[in-house]
Amino acid sequence: MIVGEKISEKWSMDKASDYAIDHVADSKNNIFELESLSNRFTEIFGISVDFGISKHVFLLFFVSLIMVSTIVALVQSYISHKKNIPNKFMSMIEMMVVYLREDVLKNSIGDKEHRDWAPLIYTIFFFVLFSNILGLIPIFDLSGLIGSLGYKFEFFEKYNILYILSKGGNTVTANVNVTFALATISLIAFIGAGIKKYGFIQHWKNLAPSGLPWPLYFVVVPIEFMGLFIRPLALTLRLAGNMMGGHIALVIFITFIFSANAELGAIAGFAMAPFSVALALGLTMLELLVAVIQAYVFALLTAVFIGMAIHVDH
Amino acid sequence: MGAGLAVIGAGIGIGLIGYGVAQAIARQPEAAGEIRSQTFLLAILVEGAAILLGLLSLVLG
């Protein structure tokens, strides 16, 4: 069952989970190929590498484009006319930037070093924020909605990109691969921060506190080393799990209508609809909150880990 | 089942954090800002473990 296909008479409770998983999953094929082949792999030196532009990859580019154009346009227009009062969006961005600087960067990284790491933290924050919020806008669901009412759009099926995008609005940060890449960047950052401050060898020595009785090092060093790699793993799973969970719950709430319709009849379906939509609306509001909080959390934790690498002795 | 257990654990954890924060702010209202940012960090860590378990139960179940 794919979002956007006509909902058939054979709808049953079992299909709800397939429907939900399909909503959050990536597309299998390359969206720029008009025939839907499952061909995303390119041969390089005899190894097949996945270079295909799937739905999530496309949305990743889309998010980056929107983020860069919005932020750069706003900030440039603000900087170039210094006497102007900032407009609404500019003051919103300024508020976030100042809050992050005062509350996250200065507190966790430190007064001296926070300027070095500010661009990274801001980029992570705004990227996660934009992709979370863009995933909540159901703009790509529009043809799916119409399709589920029984109309088939030949226009969409002719142009495969639109057809695949129409199968569901998507959050790129719900994909574990995307968040793992982000977490890898922050792993490199907080190893790099320690190496920059203390030099390569001293940084790895800092992993374990000095002055312990020597047998304890056999316990402490492996634990600290494992902790180093568990941190980005936790970042990955937290963001992806939050986003994925929210979207699955949303779809499940909506499928209550179709389940009631299929199991108990059309009147039950109609009676279920207001409750379902009200629940989904409330959950969407919650997701809006979660989208901002998770972006903040990702930036905060990256800053805290960088700070831990820089200030070892406390 | 696994998701339910994870939620119970996280609920207790975040509840305890909230209890501590409410008491701390009541005793020292002037330190509310610092306490709040510490709270965020702790709540995030508790929630992270819960989400990990929830995902595991989703994948294995």
mmCIF file of C-alpha atoms in Angstrom, chain A residues 9-10 14 18 52 60 65 86 128 133 141 155 157 167 199 226 253 256 264 274 286 303 305:
data_model
loop_
_atom_site.group_PDB
_atom_site.id
_atom_site.type_symbol
_atom_site.label_atom_id
_atom_site.label_comp_id
_atom_site.label_asym_id
_atom_site.label_seq_id
_atom_site.Cartn_x
_atom_site.Cartn_y
_atom_site.Cartn_z
ATOM 1 C CA GLU A 9 -12.314 -2.108 -0.454
ATOM 2 C CA LYS A 10 -9.839 -4.621 0.916
ATOM 3 C CA ASP A 14 -3.172 -5.122 9.046
ATOM 4 C CA ASP A 18 2.378 -1.022 6.008
ATOM 5 C CA GLY A 52 20.688 7.397 -6.901
ATOM 6 C CA LEU A 60 17.815 16.829 1.287
ATOM 7 C CA LEU A 65 18.503 25.036 -1.058
ATOM 8 C CA PRO A 86 14.898 44.014 11.064
ATOM 9 C CA VAL A 128 17.752 20.201 11.367
ATOM 10 C CA ILE A 133 9.542 21.767 9.762
ATOM 11 C CA ASP A 141 0.563 14.847 0.241
ATOM 12 C CA PHE A 155 0.037 13.965 -15.137
ATOM 13 C CA GLU A 157 2.385 9.321 -13.275
ATOM 14 C CA LYS A 167 3.402 9.737 -2.170
ATOM 15 C CA GLY A 199 47.413 18.320 20.318
ATOM 16 C CA MET A 226 33.062 3.236 23.862
ATOM 17 C CA PHE A 253 -4.348 8.176 13.770
ATOM 18 C CA PHE A 256 -8.295 4.806 12.268
ATOM 19 C CA LEU A 264 -17.641 -1.518 11.193
ATOM 20 C CA PRO A 274 -13.733 13.979 13.782
ATOM 21 C CA LEU A 286 3.081 18.569 19.323
ATOM 22 C CA ALA A 303 28.070 21.994 21.804
ATOM 23 C CA PHE A 305 30.416 17.372 23.655
#
